[in-house]
């Protein structure tokens, strides 16, 4: 499952500037038994450019920020942090309604006691969105 939150400002009919939080949620099972929910996410500043000022319109999106990986529902869990990005393309087929395809990447890591733990995180997200503006 993937969640996507976005809040921002549109200085023109064809441009959005915003903060976004995109998170891939998945479960892992441990060999020793039990499991956990993992959040692989991105907190970023992004922009969306629409090719037409009104729907219907094709658009592109992108942003840079911090990627992270954590097990948020586990006590004493550690969060790994690193550089992240997203790039997307979409189509607003009706005012306030669009479909978007995103590639979300990051490299969260952590060094503890001289040992570095690092992940190469990559997610593909397809969403149907209702926007309020």
mmCIF file with all atom_site columns, C-alpha atoms in Angstrom:
data_model
loop_
_atom_site.group_PDB
_atom_site.id
_atom_site.type_symbol
_atom_site.label_atom_id
_atom_site.label_alt_id
_atom_site.label_comp_id
_atom_site.label_asym_id
_atom_site.label_entity_id
_atom_site.label_seq_id
_atom_site.pdbx_PDB_ins_code
_atom_site.Cartn_x
_atom_site.Cartn_y
_atom_site.Cartn_z
_atom_site.occupancy
_atom_site.B_iso_or_equiv
_atom_site.pdbx_formal_charge
_atom_site.auth_seq_id
_atom_site.auth_comp_id
_atom_site.auth_asym_id
_atom_site.auth_atom_id
_atom_site.pdbx_PDB_model_num
ATOM 1   C CA . UNK A 1 1   ? 0.000   0.000   0.000   1.00 0.00 ? 1   UNK A CA 1
ATOM 2   C CA . UNK A 1 2   ? 1.188   3.530   -0.716  1.00 0.00 ? 2   UNK A CA 1
ATOM 3   C CA . UNK A 1 3   ? -0.004  6.779   0.848   1.00 0.00 ? 3   UNK A CA 1
ATOM 4   C CA . UNK A 1 4   ? 0.555   10.225  -0.619  1.00 0.00 ? 4   UNK A CA 1
ATOM 5   C CA . UNK A 1 5   ? -0.073  13.546  1.134   1.00 0.00 ? 5   UNK A CA 1
ATOM 6   C CA . UNK A 1 6   ? 0.458   16.902  -0.538  1.00 0.00 ? 6   UNK A CA 1
ATOM 7   C CA . UNK A 1 7   ? -0.081  20.488  0.642   1.00 0.00 ? 7   UNK A CA 1
ATOM 8   C CA . UNK A 1 8   ? 1.062   23.623  -1.108  1.00 0.00 ? 8   UNK A CA 1
ATOM 9   C CA . UNK A 1 9   ? 0.397   26.620  -3.270  1.00 0.00 ? 9   UNK A CA 1
ATOM 10  C CA . UNK A 1 10  ? -0.294  27.270  -6.958  1.00 0.00 ? 10  UNK A CA 1
ATOM 11  C CA . UNK A 1 11  ? 1.218   30.604  -8.062  1.00 0.00 ? 11  UNK A CA 1
ATOM 12  C CA . UNK A 1 12  ? -0.251  30.092  -11.567 1.00 0.00 ? 12  UNK A CA 1
ATOM 13  C CA . UNK A 1 13  ? -2.921  27.927  -13.232 1.00 0.00 ? 13  UNK A CA 1
ATOM 14  C CA . UNK A 1 14  ? -0.262  25.584  -14.591 1.00 0.00 ? 14  UNK A CA 1
ATOM 15  C CA . UNK A 1 15  ? 2.169   25.334  -11.634 1.00 0.00 ? 15  UNK A CA 1
ATOM 16  C CA . UNK A 1 16  ? 1.991   23.813  -8.123  1.00 0.00 ? 16  UNK A CA 1
ATOM 17  C CA . UNK A 1 17  ? 4.655   24.107  -5.398  1.00 0.00 ? 17  UNK A CA 1
ATOM 18  C CA . UNK A 1 18  ? 4.214   21.865  -2.359  1.00 0.00 ? 18  UNK A CA 1
ATOM 19  C CA . UNK A 1 19  ? 5.453   19.661  0.450   1.00 0.00 ? 19  UNK A CA 1
ATOM 20  C CA . UNK A 1 20  ? 4.697   15.975  -0.067  1.00 0.00 ? 20  UNK A CA 1
ATOM 21  C CA . UNK A 1 21  ? 4.984   12.801  1.975   1.00 0.00 ? 21  UNK A CA 1
ATOM 22  C CA . UNK A 1 22  ? 4.910   9.579   -0.061  1.00 0.00 ? 22  UNK A CA 1
ATOM 23  C CA . UNK A 1 23  ? 5.131   6.317   1.899   1.00 0.00 ? 23  UNK A CA 1
ATOM 24  C CA . UNK A 1 24  ? 5.231   2.665   0.784   1.00 0.00 ? 24  UNK A CA 1
ATOM 25  C CA . UNK A 1 25  ? 3.909   0.389   3.546   1.00 0.00 ? 25  UNK A CA 1
ATOM 26  C CA . UNK A 1 26  ? 4.681   -3.334  3.546   1.00 0.00 ? 26  UNK A CA 1
ATOM 27  C CA . UNK A 1 27  ? 4.979   -6.243  5.943   1.00 0.00 ? 27  UNK A CA 1
ATOM 28  C CA . UNK A 1 28  ? 8.014   -8.403  6.642   1.00 0.00 ? 28  UNK A CA 1
ATOM 29  C CA . UNK A 1 29  ? 8.145   -11.818 8.318   1.00 0.00 ? 29  UNK A CA 1
ATOM 30  C CA . UNK A 1 30  ? 11.110  -12.796 10.447  1.00 0.00 ? 30  UNK A CA 1
ATOM 31  C CA . UNK A 1 31  ? 12.709  -16.233 10.105  1.00 0.00 ? 31  UNK A CA 1
ATOM 32  C CA . UNK A 1 32  ? 12.537  -16.545 13.897  1.00 0.00 ? 32  UNK A CA 1
ATOM 33  C CA . UNK A 1 33  ? 8.774   -15.818 13.845  1.00 0.00 ? 33  UNK A CA 1
ATOM 34  C CA . UNK A 1 34  ? 6.680   -12.694 14.026  1.00 0.00 ? 34  UNK A CA 1
ATOM 35  C CA . UNK A 1 35  ? 6.927   -9.732  11.736  1.00 0.00 ? 35  UNK A CA 1
ATOM 36  C CA . UNK A 1 36  ? 6.690   -5.989  11.387  1.00 0.00 ? 36  UNK A CA 1
ATOM 37  C CA . UNK A 1 37  ? 5.244   -3.235  9.217   1.00 0.00 ? 37  UNK A CA 1
ATOM 38  C CA . UNK A 1 38  ? 7.891   -1.243  7.357   1.00 0.00 ? 38  UNK A CA 1
ATOM 39  C CA . UNK A 1 39  ? 7.435   2.345   6.147   1.00 0.00 ? 39  UNK A CA 1
ATOM 40  C CA . UNK A 1 40  ? 9.648   3.282   3.206   1.00 0.00 ? 40  UNK A CA 1
ATOM 41  C CA . UNK A 1 41  ? 9.001   6.971   2.653   1.00 0.00 ? 41  UNK A CA 1
ATOM 42  C CA . UNK A 1 42  ? 9.939   10.282  1.158   1.00 0.00 ? 42  UNK A CA 1
ATOM 43  C CA . UNK A 1 43  ? 9.415   13.774  2.611   1.00 0.00 ? 43  UNK A CA 1
ATOM 44  C CA . UNK A 1 44  ? 10.092  16.228  -0.202  1.00 0.00 ? 44  UNK A CA 1
ATOM 45  C CA . UNK A 1 45  ? 9.567   19.627  -1.724  1.00 0.00 ? 45  UNK A CA 1
ATOM 46  C CA . UNK A 1 46  ? 7.955   19.164  -5.106  1.00 0.00 ? 46  UNK A CA 1
ATOM 47  C CA . UNK A 1 47  ? 6.520   20.889  -8.118  1.00 0.00 ? 47  UNK A CA 1
ATOM 48  C CA . UNK A 1 48  ? 3.952   19.967  -10.741 1.00 0.00 ? 48  UNK A CA 1
ATOM 49  C CA . UNK A 1 49  ? 3.797   21.582  -14.176 1.00 0.00 ? 49  UNK A CA 1
ATOM 50  C CA . UNK A 1 50  ? 0.575   21.332  -16.215 1.00 0.00 ? 50  UNK A CA 1
ATOM 51  C CA . UNK A 1 51  ? 0.886   21.690  -19.996 1.00 0.00 ? 51  UNK A CA 1
ATOM 52  C CA . UNK A 1 52  ? -2.496  23.444  -20.172 1.00 0.00 ? 52  UNK A CA 1
ATOM 53  C CA . UNK A 1 53  ? -3.966  25.858  -17.594 1.00 0.00 ? 53  UNK A CA 1
ATOM 54  C CA . UNK A 1 54  ? -7.297  23.966  -17.495 1.00 0.00 ? 54  UNK A CA 1
ATOM 55  C CA . UNK A 1 55  ? -8.365  20.327  -17.656 1.00 0.00 ? 55  UNK A CA 1
ATOM 56  C CA . UNK A 1 56  ? -7.881  18.153  -19.566 1.00 0.00 ? 56  UNK A CA 1
ATOM 57  C CA . UNK A 1 57  ? -4.111  18.397  -19.331 1.00 0.00 ? 57  UNK A CA 1
ATOM 58  C CA . UNK A 1 58  ? -0.989  16.281  -19.205 1.00 0.00 ? 58  UNK A CA 1
ATOM 59  C CA . UNK A 1 59  ? 1.415   17.134  -16.355 1.00 0.00 ? 59  UNK A CA 1
ATOM 60  C CA . UNK A 1 60  ? 4.859   16.286  -15.018 1.00 0.00 ? 60  UNK A CA 1
ATOM 61  C CA . UNK A 1 61  ? 5.968   16.330  -11.389 1.00 0.00 ? 61  UNK A CA 1
ATOM 62  C CA . UNK A 1 62  ? 9.190   16.014  -9.438  1.00 0.00 ? 62  UNK A CA 1
ATOM 63  C CA . UNK A 1 63  ? 10.855  16.723  -6.139  1.00 0.00 ? 63  UNK A CA 1
ATOM 64  C CA . UNK A 1 64  ? 13.819  16.231  -3.834  1.00 0.00 ? 64  UNK A CA 1
ATOM 65  C CA . UNK A 1 65  ? 13.967  15.530  -0.126  1.00 0.00 ? 65  UNK A CA 1
ATOM 66  C CA . UNK A 1 66  ? 14.708  12.996  2.600   1.00 0.00 ? 66  UNK A CA 1
ATOM 67  C CA . UNK A 1 67  ? 14.017  9.297   2.183   1.00 0.00 ? 67  UNK A CA 1
ATOM 68  C CA . UNK A 1 68  ? 13.520  7.177   5.271   1.00 0.00 ? 68  UNK A CA 1
ATOM 69  C CA . UNK A 1 69  ? 12.937  3.592   6.318   1.00 0.00 ? 69  UNK A CA 1
ATOM 70  C CA . UNK A 1 70  ? 11.447  2.659   9.685   1.00 0.00 ? 70  UNK A CA 1
ATOM 71  C CA . UNK A 1 71  ? 9.249   0.199   11.537  1.00 0.00 ? 71  UNK A CA 1
ATOM 72  C CA . UNK A 1 72  ? 6.941   2.796   13.117  1.00 0.00 ? 72  UNK A CA 1
ATOM 73  C CA . UNK A 1 73  ? 4.782   0.402   15.131  1.00 0.00 ? 73  UNK A CA 1
ATOM 74  C CA . UNK A 1 74  ? 7.692   -1.395  16.833  1.00 0.00 ? 74  UNK A CA 1
ATOM 75  C CA . UNK A 1 75  ? 9.034   -0.168  20.178  1.00 0.00 ? 75  UNK A CA 1
ATOM 76  C CA . UNK A 1 76  ? 12.649  1.006   20.071  1.00 0.00 ? 76  UNK A CA 1
ATOM 77  C CA . UNK A 1 77  ? 12.733  1.075   16.271  1.00 0.00 ? 77  UNK A CA 1
ATOM 78  C CA . UNK A 1 78  ? 15.425  3.058   14.479  1.00 0.00 ? 78  UNK A CA 1
ATOM 79  C CA . UNK A 1 79  ? 14.836  5.275   11.451  1.00 0.00 ? 79  UNK A CA 1
ATOM 80  C CA . UNK A 1 80  ? 17.299  5.299   8.571   1.00 0.00 ? 80  UNK A CA 1
ATOM 81  C CA . UNK A 1 81  ? 17.517  8.602   6.646   1.00 0.00 ? 81  UNK A CA 1
ATOM 82  C CA . UNK A 1 82  ? 19.084  9.583   3.316   1.00 0.00 ? 82  UNK A CA 1
ATOM 83  C CA . UNK A 1 83  ? 18.618  11.459  0.043   1.00 0.00 ? 83  UNK A CA 1
ATOM 84  C CA . UNK A 1 84  ? 15.415  10.878  -1.936  1.00 0.00 ? 84  UNK A CA 1
ATOM 85  C CA . UNK A 1 85  ? 13.578  11.985  -5.061  1.00 0.00 ? 85  UNK A CA 1
ATOM 86  C CA . UNK A 1 86  ? 10.416  11.438  -7.044  1.00 0.00 ? 86  UNK A CA 1
ATOM 87  C CA . UNK A 1 87  ? 9.519   11.939  -10.700 1.00 0.00 ? 87  UNK A CA 1
ATOM 88  C CA . UNK A 1 88  ? 6.077   11.542  -12.177 1.00 0.00 ? 88  UNK A CA 1
ATOM 89  C CA . UNK A 1 89  ? 3.733   12.011  -15.081 1.00 0.00 ? 89  UNK A CA 1
ATOM 90  C CA . UNK A 1 90  ? -0.018  12.273  -15.056 1.00 0.00 ? 90  UNK A CA 1
ATOM 91  C CA . UNK A 1 91  ? -3.202  13.405  -16.697 1.00 0.00 ? 91  UNK A CA 1
ATOM 92  C CA . UNK A 1 92  ? -5.888  15.670  -15.243 1.00 0.00 ? 92  UNK A CA 1
ATOM 93  C CA . UNK A 1 93  ? -8.954  14.437  -17.110 1.00 0.00 ? 93  UNK A CA 1
ATOM 94  C CA . UNK A 1 94  ? -11.479 16.622  -15.277 1.00 0.00 ? 94  UNK A CA 1
ATOM 95  C CA . UNK A 1 95  ? -11.125 19.626  -12.947 1.00 0.00 ? 95  UNK A CA 1
ATOM 96  C CA . UNK A 1 96  ? -9.952  18.291  -9.533  1.00 0.00 ? 96  UNK A CA 1
ATOM 97  C CA . UNK A 1 97  ? -9.511  14.683  -10.770 1.00 0.00 ? 97  UNK A CA 1
ATOM 98  C CA . UNK A 1 98  ? -6.331  13.134  -12.150 1.00 0.00 ? 98  UNK A CA 1
ATOM 99  C CA . UNK A 1 99  ? -4.311  9.969   -12.481 1.00 0.00 ? 99  UNK A CA 1
ATOM 100 C CA . UNK A 1 100 ? -0.575  9.991   -11.687 1.00 0.00 ? 100 UNK A CA 1
ATOM 101 C CA . UNK A 1 101 ? 2.328   7.562   -12.104 1.00 0.00 ? 101 UNK A CA 1
ATOM 102 C CA . UNK A 1 102 ? 5.377   8.224   -9.877  1.00 0.00 ? 102 UNK A CA 1
ATOM 103 C CA . UNK A 1 103 ? 8.816   6.721   -9.471  1.00 0.00 ? 103 UNK A CA 1
ATOM 104 C CA . UNK A 1 104 ? 10.005  7.223   -5.877  1.00 0.00 ? 104 UNK A CA 1
ATOM 105 C CA . UNK A 1 105 ? 13.629  6.548   -4.956  1.00 0.00 ? 105 UNK A CA 1
ATOM 106 C CA . UNK A 1 106 ? 15.899  6.940   -1.996  1.00 0.00 ? 106 UNK A CA 1
ATOM 107 C CA . UNK A 1 107 ? 18.971  5.718   -0.192  1.00 0.00 ? 107 UNK A CA 1
ATOM 108 C CA . UNK A 1 108 ? 18.244  5.675   3.561   1.00 0.00 ? 108 UNK A CA 1
ATOM 109 C CA . UNK A 1 109 ? 21.186  4.635   5.752   1.00 0.00 ? 109 UNK A CA 1
ATOM 110 C CA . UNK A 1 110 ? 22.474  4.613   9.318   1.00 0.00 ? 110 UNK A CA 1
ATOM 111 C CA . UNK A 1 111 ? 25.866  4.009   10.924  1.00 0.00 ? 111 UNK A CA 1
ATOM 112 C CA . UNK A 1 112 ? 25.905  2.499   14.410  1.00 0.00 ? 112 UNK A CA 1
ATOM 113 C CA . UNK A 1 113 ? 29.018  1.248   16.208  1.00 0.00 ? 113 UNK A CA 1
ATOM 114 C CA . UNK A 1 114 ? 31.005  1.599   12.976  1.00 0.00 ? 114 UNK A CA 1
ATOM 115 C CA . UNK A 1 115 ? 28.606  -0.597  10.986  1.00 0.00 ? 115 UNK A CA 1
ATOM 116 C CA . UNK A 1 116 ? 26.716  1.050   8.131   1.00 0.00 ? 116 UNK A CA 1
ATOM 117 C CA . UNK A 1 117 ? 23.246  -0.165  7.182   1.00 0.00 ? 117 UNK A CA 1
ATOM 118 C CA . UNK A 1 118 ? 22.015  1.116   3.821   1.00 0.00 ? 118 UNK A CA 1
ATOM 119 C CA . UNK A 1 119 ? 19.015  0.452   1.579   1.00 0.00 ? 119 UNK A CA 1
ATOM 120 C CA . UNK A 1 120 ? 18.337  1.279   -2.052  1.00 0.00 ? 120 UNK A CA 1
ATOM 121 C CA . UNK A 1 121 ? 14.621  2.036   -1.989  1.00 0.00 ? 121 UNK A CA 1
ATOM 122 C CA . UNK A 1 122 ? 12.586  2.234   -5.192  1.00 0.00 ? 122 UNK A CA 1
ATOM 123 C CA . UNK A 1 123 ? 8.783   2.327   -5.505  1.00 0.00 ? 123 UNK A CA 1
ATOM 124 C CA . UNK A 1 124 ? 6.359   2.827   -8.369  1.00 0.00 ? 124 UNK A CA 1
ATOM 125 C CA . UNK A 1 125 ? 3.058   4.483   -7.466  1.00 0.00 ? 125 UNK A CA 1
ATOM 126 C CA . UNK A 1 126 ? -0.113  4.733   -9.547  1.00 0.00 ? 126 UNK A CA 1
ATOM 127 C CA . UNK A 1 127 ? -2.909  6.797   -7.992  1.00 0.00 ? 127 UNK A CA 1
ATOM 128 C CA . UNK A 1 128 ? -6.246  8.358   -8.868  1.00 0.00 ? 128 UNK A CA 1
ATOM 129 C CA . UNK A 1 129 ? -6.403  11.709  -7.051  1.00 0.00 ? 129 UNK A CA 1
ATOM 130 C CA . UNK A 1 130 ? -9.084  14.188  -6.043  1.00 0.00 ? 130 UNK A CA 1
ATOM 131 C CA . UNK A 1 131 ? -7.558  17.628  -5.471  1.00 0.00 ? 131 UNK A CA 1
ATOM 132 C CA . UNK A 1 132 ? -8.954  20.522  -3.506  1.00 0.00 ? 132 UNK A CA 1
ATOM 133 C CA . UNK A 1 133 ? -8.055  23.939  -4.867  1.00 0.00 ? 133 UNK A CA 1
#
